[in-house]
């Protein structure tokens, strides 16, 4: 009987024996790893390098310094960072909550016009931001029915990202796989809809919650056009928008921009490291069901 390690290596196409084939595969993996890792190494190197030159590529700082971070702080980078955190925190909480509620209704309930509702949600994935930029700007400036303006407030960015078709679609497809017998047994015991969702359905959806949380975080954090439309003045910018405008500042060099890019990169990296196991379980379980 072959041991677990040998079977695993064979499944990936690796040969346990040293030879040209093994060397070639290691070289190809090293090349792909370098291509993916090089931009991150350049950001880290440039952020800590005192003499960063945009025409040169360095993977390590030749003269380490924190000057780039100091100048970035003087340009208000931490204020933009705080605004981004508020928007991504509020937007993600609202998006996950509405995705769970919408997915539960679409996957576990039956009502007239269900397919139409699902198609409307999916439309949010199909329309590029550039297409809806003008009507979106008008809605933010004059909210229908309420007649209030959200320009210059974080709600102007949070509310448009509260509904995302991707999260609803992934969540509803996962909920459809929950056995109907569990739900029927709970209903016989007198469990209502809210309790059913909170105590039975949601605990079974923990893996996919990690998936929509990570992708939702990335979607909101990387928003550029929406925060630009919703802003009244430069102090309303998020970190992503502010970095783009700092490029036009004569006092800001490549090292300062890379320091800001490194600060912008850290939250995404932290969220991914915290939730990677949940995300992998969610994707793997979805693949196995498929």
PDB file of C-alpha atoms in Angstrom:
ATOM      1  CA  UNK A   1       0.000   0.000   0.000  1.00  0.00           C
ATOM      2  CA  UNK A   2       1.419   3.427  -0.962  1.00  0.00           C
ATOM      3  CA  UNK A   3       1.846   5.981   1.810  1.00  0.00           C
ATOM      4  CA  UNK A   4      -0.150   9.254   1.912  1.00  0.00           C
ATOM      5  CA  UNK A   5       2.839  11.423   0.924  1.00  0.00           C
ATOM      6  CA  UNK A   6       3.569   9.457  -2.232  1.00  0.00           C
ATOM      7  CA  UNK A   7      -0.050   9.564  -3.381  1.00  0.00           C
ATOM      8  CA  UNK A   8      -0.230  13.304  -2.724  1.00  0.00           C
ATOM      9  CA  UNK A   9       2.918  13.999  -4.702  1.00  0.00           C
ATOM     10  CA  UNK A  10       1.708  11.875  -7.593  1.00  0.00           C
ATOM     11  CA  UNK A  11      -1.668  13.613  -7.674  1.00  0.00           C
ATOM     12  CA  UNK A  12       0.096  16.961  -8.141  1.00  0.00           C
ATOM     13  CA  UNK A  13       2.329  15.606 -10.872  1.00  0.00           C
ATOM     14  CA  UNK A  14       5.450  15.598  -8.730  1.00  0.00           C
ATOM     15  CA  UNK A  15       7.889  12.743  -8.907  1.00  0.00           C
ATOM     16  CA  UNK A  16       9.500  11.716  -5.610  1.00  0.00           C
ATOM     17  CA  UNK A  17      12.694  10.944  -7.519  1.00  0.00           C
ATOM     18  CA  UNK A  18      15.205  13.685  -8.217  1.00  0.00           C
ATOM     19  CA  UNK A  19      15.708  14.347 -11.918  1.00  0.00           C
ATOM     20  CA  UNK A  20      15.283  16.866 -14.760  1.00  0.00           C
ATOM     21  CA  UNK A  21      11.473  16.751 -14.541  1.00  0.00           C
ATOM     22  CA  UNK A  22      11.488  17.643 -10.836  1.00  0.00           C
ATOM     23  CA  UNK A  23      14.044  20.433 -11.378  1.00  0.00           C
ATOM     24  CA  UNK A  24      11.970  21.871 -14.249  1.00  0.00           C
ATOM     25  CA  UNK A  25       8.786  21.909 -12.146  1.00  0.00           C
ATOM     26  CA  UNK A  26      10.560  23.577  -9.215  1.00  0.00           C
ATOM     27  CA  UNK A  27      12.000  26.197 -11.586  1.00  0.00           C
ATOM     28  CA  UNK A  28       8.565  26.917 -13.091  1.00  0.00           C
ATOM     29  CA  UNK A  29       6.981  27.232  -9.631  1.00  0.00           C
ATOM     30  CA  UNK A  30       9.790  29.582  -8.539  1.00  0.00           C
ATOM     31  CA  UNK A  31       9.256  31.710 -11.658  1.00  0.00           C
ATOM     32  CA  UNK A  32       5.474  31.967 -11.106  1.00  0.00           C
ATOM     33  CA  UNK A  33       6.020  32.743  -7.405  1.00  0.00           C
ATOM     34  CA  UNK A  34       8.474  35.518  -8.289  1.00  0.00           C
ATOM     35  CA  UNK A  35       6.046  37.050 -10.828  1.00  0.00           C
ATOM     36  CA  UNK A  36       3.291  37.196  -8.194  1.00  0.00           C
ATOM     37  CA  UNK A  37       5.552  38.254  -5.318  1.00  0.00           C
ATOM     38  CA  UNK A  38       7.631  40.862  -7.187  1.00  0.00           C
ATOM     39  CA  UNK A  39       5.042  43.696  -6.998  1.00  0.00           C
ATOM     40  CA  UNK A  40       4.684  43.203  -3.254  1.00  0.00           C
ATOM     41  CA  UNK A  41       8.462  43.144  -2.757  1.00  0.00           C
ATOM     42  CA  UNK A  42       8.781  46.353  -4.794  1.00  0.00           C
ATOM     43  CA  UNK A  43       6.098  48.073  -2.672  1.00  0.00           C
ATOM     44  CA  UNK A  44       7.801  47.053   0.588  1.00  0.00           C
ATOM     45  CA  UNK A  45      11.256  47.967  -0.695  1.00  0.00           C
ATOM     46  CA  UNK A  46      10.167  51.332  -2.122  1.00  0.00           C
ATOM     47  CA  UNK A  47       8.220  52.265   1.026  1.00  0.00           C
ATOM     48  CA  UNK A  48      11.317  51.922   3.195  1.00  0.00           C
ATOM     49  CA  UNK A  49      13.852  53.224   0.674  1.00  0.00           C
ATOM     50  CA  UNK A  50      15.004  56.840   0.982  1.00  0.00           C
ATOM     51  CA  UNK A  51      16.027  57.187  -2.671  1.00  0.00           C
ATOM     52  CA  UNK A  52      13.226  55.367  -4.487  1.00  0.00           C
ATOM     53  CA  UNK A  53      13.435  55.915  -8.239  1.00  0.00           C
ATOM     54  CA  UNK A  54      10.393  55.143 -10.389  1.00  0.00           C
ATOM     55  CA  UNK A  55      12.712  54.166 -13.248  1.00  0.00           C
ATOM     56  CA  UNK A  56      14.452  51.470 -11.205  1.00  0.00           C
ATOM     57  CA  UNK A  57      13.163  48.257  -9.685  1.00  0.00           C
ATOM     58  CA  UNK A  58      14.581  47.184  -6.321  1.00  0.00           C
ATOM     59  CA  UNK A  59      13.378  44.188  -4.344  1.00  0.00           C
ATOM     60  CA  UNK A  60      15.103  45.365  -1.128  1.00  0.00           C
ATOM     61  CA  UNK A  61      15.797  48.888   0.281  1.00  0.00           C
ATOM     62  CA  UNK A  62      19.370  50.066  -0.246  1.00  0.00           C
ATOM     63  CA  UNK A  63      19.102  52.832   2.385  1.00  0.00           C
ATOM     64  CA  UNK A  64      16.228  51.955   4.796  1.00  0.00           C
ATOM     65  CA  UNK A  65      14.252  54.869   6.248  1.00  0.00           C
ATOM     66  CA  UNK A  66      10.766  55.775   7.525  1.00  0.00           C
ATOM     67  CA  UNK A  67      10.795  59.165   5.768  1.00  0.00           C
ATOM     68  CA  UNK A  68       8.149  58.050   3.239  1.00  0.00           C
ATOM     69  CA  UNK A  69       5.716  57.179   6.038  1.00  0.00           C
ATOM     70  CA  UNK A  70       6.447  60.505   7.793  1.00  0.00           C
ATOM     71  CA  UNK A  71       5.654  62.544   4.670  1.00  0.00           C
ATOM     72  CA  UNK A  72       2.583  60.392   3.984  1.00  0.00           C
ATOM     73  CA  UNK A  73       1.329  61.124   7.514  1.00  0.00           C
ATOM     74  CA  UNK A  74       1.865  64.861   6.941  1.00  0.00           C
ATOM     75  CA  UNK A  75      -0.267  64.584   3.790  1.00  0.00           C
ATOM     76  CA  UNK A  76      -3.134  63.181   5.906  1.00  0.00           C
ATOM     77  CA  UNK A  77      -2.827  59.550   4.847  1.00  0.00           C
ATOM     78  CA  UNK A  78      -4.121  58.284   8.220  1.00  0.00           C
ATOM     79  CA  UNK A  79      -7.277  60.397   7.903  1.00  0.00           C
ATOM     80  CA  UNK A  80      -8.005  58.818   4.520  1.00  0.00           C
ATOM     81  CA  UNK A  81      -7.201  55.425   6.044  1.00  0.00           C
ATOM     82  CA  UNK A  82      -9.743  56.002   8.865  1.00  0.00           C
ATOM     83  CA  UNK A  83     -12.403  57.027   6.335  1.00  0.00           C
ATOM     84  CA  UNK A  84     -11.755  53.837   4.350  1.00  0.00           C
ATOM     85  CA  UNK A  85     -12.039  51.690   7.486  1.00  0.00           C
ATOM     86  CA  UNK A  86     -15.370  53.298   8.445  1.00  0.00           C
ATOM     87  CA  UNK A  87     -16.750  52.758   4.948  1.00  0.00           C
ATOM     88  CA  UNK A  88     -15.554  49.176   4.625  1.00  0.00           C
ATOM     89  CA  UNK A  89     -16.774  48.307   8.142  1.00  0.00           C
ATOM     90  CA  UNK A  90     -20.256  49.741   7.666  1.00  0.00           C
ATOM     91  CA  UNK A  91     -20.560  48.617   4.050  1.00  0.00           C
ATOM     92  CA  UNK A  92     -19.438  45.063   4.780  1.00  0.00           C
ATOM     93  CA  UNK A  93     -21.749  44.681   7.775  1.00  0.00           C
ATOM     94  CA  UNK A  94     -24.696  45.895   5.718  1.00  0.00           C
ATOM     95  CA  UNK A  95     -23.735  43.831   2.662  1.00  0.00           C
ATOM     96  CA  UNK A  96     -23.336  40.540   4.568  1.00  0.00           C
ATOM     97  CA  UNK A  97     -26.581  41.090   6.510  1.00  0.00           C
ATOM     98  CA  UNK A  98     -28.639  41.875   3.404  1.00  0.00           C
ATOM     99  CA  UNK A  99     -26.986  39.049   1.443  1.00  0.00           C
ATOM    100  CA  UNK A 100     -27.944  36.505   4.110  1.00  0.00           C
ATOM    101  CA  UNK A 101     -31.540  37.765   4.281  1.00  0.00           C
ATOM    102  CA  UNK A 102     -31.931  37.901   0.488  1.00  0.00           C
ATOM    103  CA  UNK A 103     -30.290  34.498  -0.007  1.00  0.00           C
ATOM    104  CA  UNK A 104     -32.525  32.904   2.640  1.00  0.00           C
ATOM    105  CA  UNK A 105     -35.635  34.261   0.946  1.00  0.00           C
ATOM    106  CA  UNK A 106     -34.483  33.183  -2.525  1.00  0.00           C
ATOM    107  CA  UNK A 107     -33.247  29.713  -1.563  1.00  0.00           C
ATOM    108  CA  UNK A 108     -35.569  28.558   1.218  1.00  0.00           C
ATOM    109  CA  UNK A 109     -38.835  30.329   0.398  1.00  0.00           C
ATOM    110  CA  UNK A 110     -41.177  30.275  -2.580  1.00  0.00           C
ATOM    111  CA  UNK A 111     -42.947  33.428  -3.770  1.00  0.00           C
ATOM    112  CA  UNK A 112     -44.251  34.951  -6.999  1.00  0.00           C
ATOM    113  CA  UNK A 113     -41.652  36.831  -9.040  1.00  0.00           C
ATOM    114  CA  UNK A 114     -38.730  35.056  -7.352  1.00  0.00           C
ATOM    115  CA  UNK A 115     -36.807  34.661 -10.605  1.00  0.00           C
ATOM    116  CA  UNK A 116     -37.285  38.337 -11.472  1.00  0.00           C
ATOM    117  CA  UNK A 117     -35.889  39.384  -8.090  1.00  0.00           C
ATOM    118  CA  UNK A 118     -32.859  37.130  -8.576  1.00  0.00           C
ATOM    119  CA  UNK A 119     -32.229  38.597 -12.034  1.00  0.00           C
ATOM    120  CA  UNK A 120     -32.385  42.139 -10.642  1.00  0.00           C
ATOM    121  CA  UNK A 121     -29.754  41.223  -8.053  1.00  0.00           C
ATOM    122  CA  UNK A 122     -27.565  39.701 -10.754  1.00  0.00           C
ATOM    123  CA  UNK A 123     -27.811  42.896 -12.802  1.00  0.00           C
ATOM    124  CA  UNK A 124     -25.657  44.594 -10.153  1.00  0.00           C
ATOM    125  CA  UNK A 125     -22.824  42.307 -11.284  1.00  0.00           C
ATOM    126  CA  UNK A 126     -23.285  42.893 -15.002  1.00  0.00           C
ATOM    127  CA  UNK A 127     -23.341  46.684 -15.212  1.00  0.00           C
ATOM    128  CA  UNK A 128     -19.906  48.355 -15.076  1.00  0.00           C
ATOM    129  CA  UNK A 129     -19.545  51.261 -12.680  1.00  0.00           C
ATOM    130  CA  UNK A 130     -18.765  53.604 -15.559  1.00  0.00           C
ATOM    131  CA  UNK A 131     -22.194  52.923 -17.109  1.00  0.00           C
ATOM    132  CA  UNK A 132     -24.142  53.831 -13.968  1.00  0.00           C
ATOM    133  CA  UNK A 133     -21.811  56.613 -12.804  1.00  0.00           C
ATOM    134  CA  UNK A 134     -24.045  59.541 -13.867  1.00  0.00           C
ATOM    135  CA  UNK A 135     -27.385  58.181 -12.532  1.00  0.00           C
ATOM    136  CA  UNK A 136     -25.605  57.031  -9.379  1.00  0.00           C
ATOM    137  CA  UNK A 137     -24.213  60.537  -8.850  1.00  0.00           C
ATOM    138  CA  UNK A 138     -27.725  61.991  -9.248  1.00  0.00           C
ATOM    139  CA  UNK A 139     -29.198  59.514  -6.750  1.00  0.00           C
ATOM    140  CA  UNK A 140     -26.462  60.268  -4.201  1.00  0.00           C
ATOM    141  CA  UNK A 141     -26.983  64.006  -4.629  1.00  0.00           C
ATOM    142  CA  UNK A 142     -30.776  63.751  -4.286  1.00  0.00           C
ATOM    143  CA  UNK A 143     -31.986  60.538  -2.662  1.00  0.00           C
ATOM    144  CA  UNK A 144     -35.363  59.565  -4.200  1.00  0.00           C
ATOM    145  CA  UNK A 145     -38.470  59.988  -1.997  1.00  0.00           C
ATOM    146  CA  UNK A 146     -36.412  61.280   0.937  1.00  0.00           C
ATOM    147  CA  UNK A 147     -34.980  64.230  -1.009  1.00  0.00           C
ATOM    148  CA  UNK A 148     -31.725  64.371   0.963  1.00  0.00           C
ATOM    149  CA  UNK A 149     -28.168  64.530  -0.309  1.00  0.00           C
ATOM    150  CA  UNK A 150     -25.559  61.977   0.694  1.00  0.00           C
ATOM    151  CA  UNK A 151     -22.652  63.755  -1.000  1.00  0.00           C
ATOM    152  CA  UNK A 152     -19.751  64.275   1.358  1.00  0.00           C
ATOM    153  CA  UNK A 153     -20.945  61.596   3.796  1.00  0.00           C
ATOM    154  CA  UNK A 154     -19.776  58.019   4.246  1.00  0.00           C
ATOM    155  CA  UNK A 155     -23.362  56.844   3.640  1.00  0.00           C
ATOM    156  CA  UNK A 156     -22.963  57.977   0.040  1.00  0.00           C
ATOM    157  CA  UNK A 157     -20.444  55.146  -0.393  1.00  0.00           C
ATOM    158  CA  UNK A 158     -21.844  52.629   2.086  1.00  0.00           C
ATOM    159  CA  UNK A 159     -25.423  52.416   0.767  1.00  0.00           C
ATOM    160  CA  UNK A 160     -24.561  51.675  -2.906  1.00  0.00           C
ATOM    161  CA  UNK A 161     -22.320  48.749  -1.915  1.00  0.00           C
ATOM    162  CA  UNK A 162     -24.892  47.262   0.481  1.00  0.00           C
ATOM    163  CA  UNK A 163     -26.331  45.059  -2.270  1.00  0.00           C
ATOM    164  CA  UNK A 164     -23.907  42.938  -4.284  1.00  0.00           C
ATOM    165  CA  UNK A 165     -25.222  40.218  -6.602  1.00  0.00           C
ATOM    166  CA  UNK A 166     -22.117  38.063  -6.178  1.00  0.00           C
ATOM    167  CA  UNK A 167     -22.595  37.661  -2.411  1.00  0.00           C
ATOM    168  CA  UNK A 168     -26.318  36.941  -2.784  1.00  0.00           C
ATOM    169  CA  UNK A 169     -25.729  34.393  -5.545  1.00  0.00           C
ATOM    170  CA  UNK A 170     -22.965  32.527  -3.668  1.00  0.00           C
ATOM    171  CA  UNK A 171     -24.937  32.556  -0.422  1.00  0.00           C
ATOM    172  CA  UNK A 172     -28.208  31.388  -1.970  1.00  0.00           C
ATOM    173  CA  UNK A 173     -26.540  28.564  -3.899  1.00  0.00           C
ATOM    174  CA  UNK A 174     -24.915  27.335  -0.677  1.00  0.00           C
ATOM    175  CA  UNK A 175     -28.199  27.543   1.269  1.00  0.00           C
ATOM    176  CA  UNK A 176     -29.965  25.462  -1.408  1.00  0.00           C
ATOM    177  CA  UNK A 177     -27.708  22.536  -0.506  1.00  0.00           C
ATOM    178  CA  UNK A 178     -28.920  22.416   3.108  1.00  0.00           C
ATOM    179  CA  UNK A 179     -31.153  19.311   3.404  1.00  0.00           C
ATOM    180  CA  UNK A 180     -34.857  20.100   3.425  1.00  0.00           C
ATOM    181  CA  UNK A 181     -35.398  17.467   6.137  1.00  0.00           C
ATOM    182  CA  UNK A 182     -33.549  19.613   8.704  1.00  0.00           C
ATOM    183  CA  UNK A 183     -35.858  22.527   8.018  1.00  0.00           C
ATOM    184  CA  UNK A 184     -38.997  20.370   8.096  1.00  0.00           C
ATOM    185  CA  UNK A 185     -38.008  18.799  11.438  1.00  0.00           C
ATOM    186  CA  UNK A 186     -37.417  22.265  12.911  1.00  0.00           C
ATOM    187  CA  UNK A 187     -40.804  23.503  11.713  1.00  0.00           C
ATOM    188  CA  UNK A 188     -42.526  20.532  13.368  1.00  0.00           C
ATOM    189  CA  UNK A 189     -40.880  21.656  16.627  1.00  0.00           C
ATOM    190  CA  UNK A 190     -42.407  25.112  16.140  1.00  0.00           C
ATOM    191  CA  UNK A 191     -39.270  26.984  15.021  1.00  0.00           C
ATOM    192  CA  UNK A 192     -40.085  30.318  13.334  1.00  0.00           C
ATOM    193  CA  UNK A 193     -38.357  31.918  10.355  1.00  0.00           C
ATOM    194  CA  UNK A 194     -35.993  34.192  12.313  1.00  0.00           C
ATOM    195  CA  UNK A 195     -34.929  31.446  14.689  1.00  0.00           C
ATOM    196  CA  UNK A 196     -34.607  29.040  11.760  1.00  0.00           C
ATOM    197  CA  UNK A 197     -32.219  31.405  10.004  1.00  0.00           C
ATOM    198  CA  UNK A 198     -30.216  32.343  13.097  1.00  0.00           C
ATOM    199  CA  UNK A 199     -29.865  28.990  14.886  1.00  0.00           C
ATOM    200  CA  UNK A 200     -30.030  26.411  12.077  1.00  0.00           C
ATOM    201  CA  UNK A 201     -29.199  27.854   8.645  1.00  0.00           C
ATOM    202  CA  UNK A 202     -26.465  30.363   9.544  1.00  0.00           C
ATOM    203  CA  UNK A 203     -24.306  27.927  11.597  1.00  0.00           C
ATOM    204  CA  UNK A 204     -24.262  25.621   8.555  1.00  0.00           C
ATOM    205  CA  UNK A 205     -23.173  28.536   6.336  1.00  0.00           C
ATOM    206  CA  UNK A 206     -20.006  29.532   8.227  1.00  0.00           C
ATOM    207  CA  UNK A 207     -17.631  28.530   5.388  1.00  0.00           C
ATOM    208  CA  UNK A 208     -19.467  30.567   2.757  1.00  0.00           C
ATOM    209  CA  UNK A 209     -19.756  33.509   5.161  1.00  0.00           C
ATOM    210  CA  UNK A 210     -15.962  33.650   5.107  1.00  0.00           C
ATOM    211  CA  UNK A 211     -15.998  33.673   1.304  1.00  0.00           C
ATOM    212  CA  UNK A 212     -18.439  36.560   0.938  1.00  0.00           C
ATOM    213  CA  UNK A 213     -16.730  38.492   3.753  1.00  0.00           C
ATOM    214  CA  UNK A 214     -13.311  38.390   2.097  1.00  0.00           C
ATOM    215  CA  UNK A 215     -14.578  39.160  -1.403  1.00  0.00           C
ATOM    216  CA  UNK A 216     -16.936  41.830  -0.071  1.00  0.00           C
ATOM    217  CA  UNK A 217     -14.103  43.466   1.846  1.00  0.00           C
ATOM    218  CA  UNK A 218     -11.918  43.540  -1.249  1.00  0.00           C
ATOM    219  CA  UNK A 219     -14.747  44.944  -3.392  1.00  0.00           C
ATOM    220  CA  UNK A 220     -15.496  47.806  -0.993  1.00  0.00           C
ATOM    221  CA  UNK A 221     -11.872  48.543  -0.074  1.00  0.00           C
ATOM    222  CA  UNK A 222     -10.814  48.812  -3.726  1.00  0.00           C
ATOM    223  CA  UNK A 223     -13.688  51.125  -4.738  1.00  0.00           C
ATOM    224  CA  UNK A 224     -12.391  54.129  -6.664  1.00  0.00           C
ATOM    225  CA  UNK A 225     -15.146  55.673  -8.826  1.00  0.00           C
ATOM    226  CA  UNK A 226     -17.901  55.538  -6.181  1.00  0.00           C
ATOM    227  CA  UNK A 227     -15.950  57.376  -3.404  1.00  0.00           C
ATOM    228  CA  UNK A 228     -14.886  59.923  -6.023  1.00  0.00           C
ATOM    229  CA  UNK A 229     -18.515  60.543  -7.034  1.00  0.00           C
ATOM    230  CA  UNK A 230     -19.762  60.724  -3.433  1.00  0.00           C
ATOM    231  CA  UNK A 231     -17.025  63.130  -2.253  1.00  0.00           C
ATOM    232  CA  UNK A 232     -17.669  66.839  -1.882  1.00  0.00           C
ATOM    233  CA  UNK A 233     -14.057  67.842  -1.229  1.00  0.00           C
ATOM    234  CA  UNK A 234     -10.640  66.141  -1.044  1.00  0.00           C
ATOM    235  CA  UNK A 235     -10.975  65.527   2.698  1.00  0.00           C
ATOM    236  CA  UNK A 236     -13.859  63.114   1.908  1.00  0.00           C
ATOM    237  CA  UNK A 237     -11.629  60.837  -0.196  1.00  0.00           C
ATOM    238  CA  UNK A 238     -10.895  57.250   0.749  1.00  0.00           C
ATOM    239  CA  UNK A 239      -7.319  56.017   0.808  1.00  0.00           C
ATOM    240  CA  UNK A 240      -7.580  54.516  -2.687  1.00  0.00           C
ATOM    241  CA  UNK A 241      -8.740  57.810  -4.204  1.00  0.00           C
ATOM    242  CA  UNK A 242      -6.303  59.895  -2.158  1.00  0.00           C
ATOM    243  CA  UNK A 243      -3.309  57.869  -3.368  1.00  0.00           C
ATOM    244  CA  UNK A 244      -4.267  58.541  -6.977  1.00  0.00           C
ATOM    245  CA  UNK A 245      -4.489  62.299  -6.345  1.00  0.00           C
ATOM    246  CA  UNK A 246      -1.283  62.435  -4.294  1.00  0.00           C
ATOM    247  CA  UNK A 247       0.567  61.496  -7.494  1.00  0.00           C
ATOM    248  CA  UNK A 248      -0.031  65.043  -8.739  1.00  0.00           C
ATOM    249  CA  UNK A 249       1.500  66.584  -5.600  1.00  0.00           C
ATOM    250  CA  UNK A 250       4.974  67.944  -6.392  1.00  0.00           C
ATOM    251  CA  UNK A 251       6.144  67.209  -2.820  1.00  0.00           C
ATOM    252  CA  UNK A 252       5.175  63.551  -3.042  1.00  0.00           C
ATOM    253  CA  UNK A 253       7.725  61.173  -4.526  1.00  0.00           C
ATOM    254  CA  UNK A 254       7.467  57.484  -5.435  1.00  0.00           C
ATOM    255  CA  UNK A 255       8.639  56.468  -1.955  1.00  0.00           C
ATOM    256  CA  UNK A 256       5.729  58.302  -0.289  1.00  0.00           C
ATOM    257  CA  UNK A 257       3.215  56.753  -2.700  1.00  0.00           C
ATOM    258  CA  UNK A 258       4.624  53.281  -2.060  1.00  0.00           C
ATOM    259  CA  UNK A 259       4.433  53.910   1.701  1.00  0.00           C
ATOM    260  CA  UNK A 260       0.744  54.779   1.228  1.00  0.00           C
ATOM    261  CA  UNK A 261       0.276  51.699  -0.964  1.00  0.00           C
ATOM    262  CA  UNK A 262       1.796  49.529   1.761  1.00  0.00           C
ATOM    263  CA  UNK A 263      -0.593  51.024   4.349  1.00  0.00           C
ATOM    264  CA  UNK A 264      -3.501  50.359   1.960  1.00  0.00           C
ATOM    265  CA  UNK A 265      -2.328  46.778   1.455  1.00  0.00           C
ATOM    266  CA  UNK A 266      -2.161  45.821   5.145  1.00  0.00           C
ATOM    267  CA  UNK A 267      -5.934  45.584   5.947  1.00  0.00           C
ATOM    268  CA  UNK A 268      -6.571  43.291   2.963  1.00  0.00           C
ATOM    269  CA  UNK A 269      -3.637  41.091   3.985  1.00  0.00           C
ATOM    270  CA  UNK A 270      -4.817  40.910   7.620  1.00  0.00           C
ATOM    271  CA  UNK A 271      -8.403  40.031   6.630  1.00  0.00           C
ATOM    272  CA  UNK A 272      -7.178  37.339   4.257  1.00  0.00           C
ATOM    273  CA  UNK A 273      -4.859  35.774   6.863  1.00  0.00           C
ATOM    274  CA  UNK A 274      -7.627  35.781   9.485  1.00  0.00           C
ATOM    275  CA  UNK A 275     -10.256  34.225   7.209  1.00  0.00           C
ATOM    276  CA  UNK A 276      -8.265  32.121   4.765  1.00  0.00           C
ATOM    277  CA  UNK A 277      -9.260  28.803   6.389  1.00  0.00           C
ATOM    278  CA  UNK A 278     -12.947  29.713   6.230  1.00  0.00           C
ATOM    279  CA  UNK A 279     -12.595  30.852   2.614  1.00  0.00           C
ATOM    280  CA  UNK A 280     -10.787  27.664   1.555  1.00  0.00           C
ATOM    281  CA  UNK A 281     -13.423  25.514   3.295  1.00  0.00           C
ATOM    282  CA  UNK A 282     -16.193  27.446   1.539  1.00  0.00           C
ATOM    283  CA  UNK A 283     -14.643  27.183  -1.914  1.00  0.00           C
ATOM    284  CA  UNK A 284     -13.722  23.517  -1.406  1.00  0.00           C
ATOM    285  CA  UNK A 285     -17.202  22.556  -0.200  1.00  0.00           C
ATOM    286  CA  UNK A 286     -18.742  24.367  -3.181  1.00  0.00           C
ATOM    287  CA  UNK A 287     -16.436  22.546  -5.594  1.00  0.00           C
ATOM    288  CA  UNK A 288     -17.208  19.165  -4.027  1.00  0.00           C
ATOM    289  CA  UNK A 289     -20.945  19.766  -4.326  1.00  0.00           C
ATOM    290  CA  UNK A 290     -20.491  20.822  -7.938  1.00  0.00           C
TER     291      UNK A 290
END
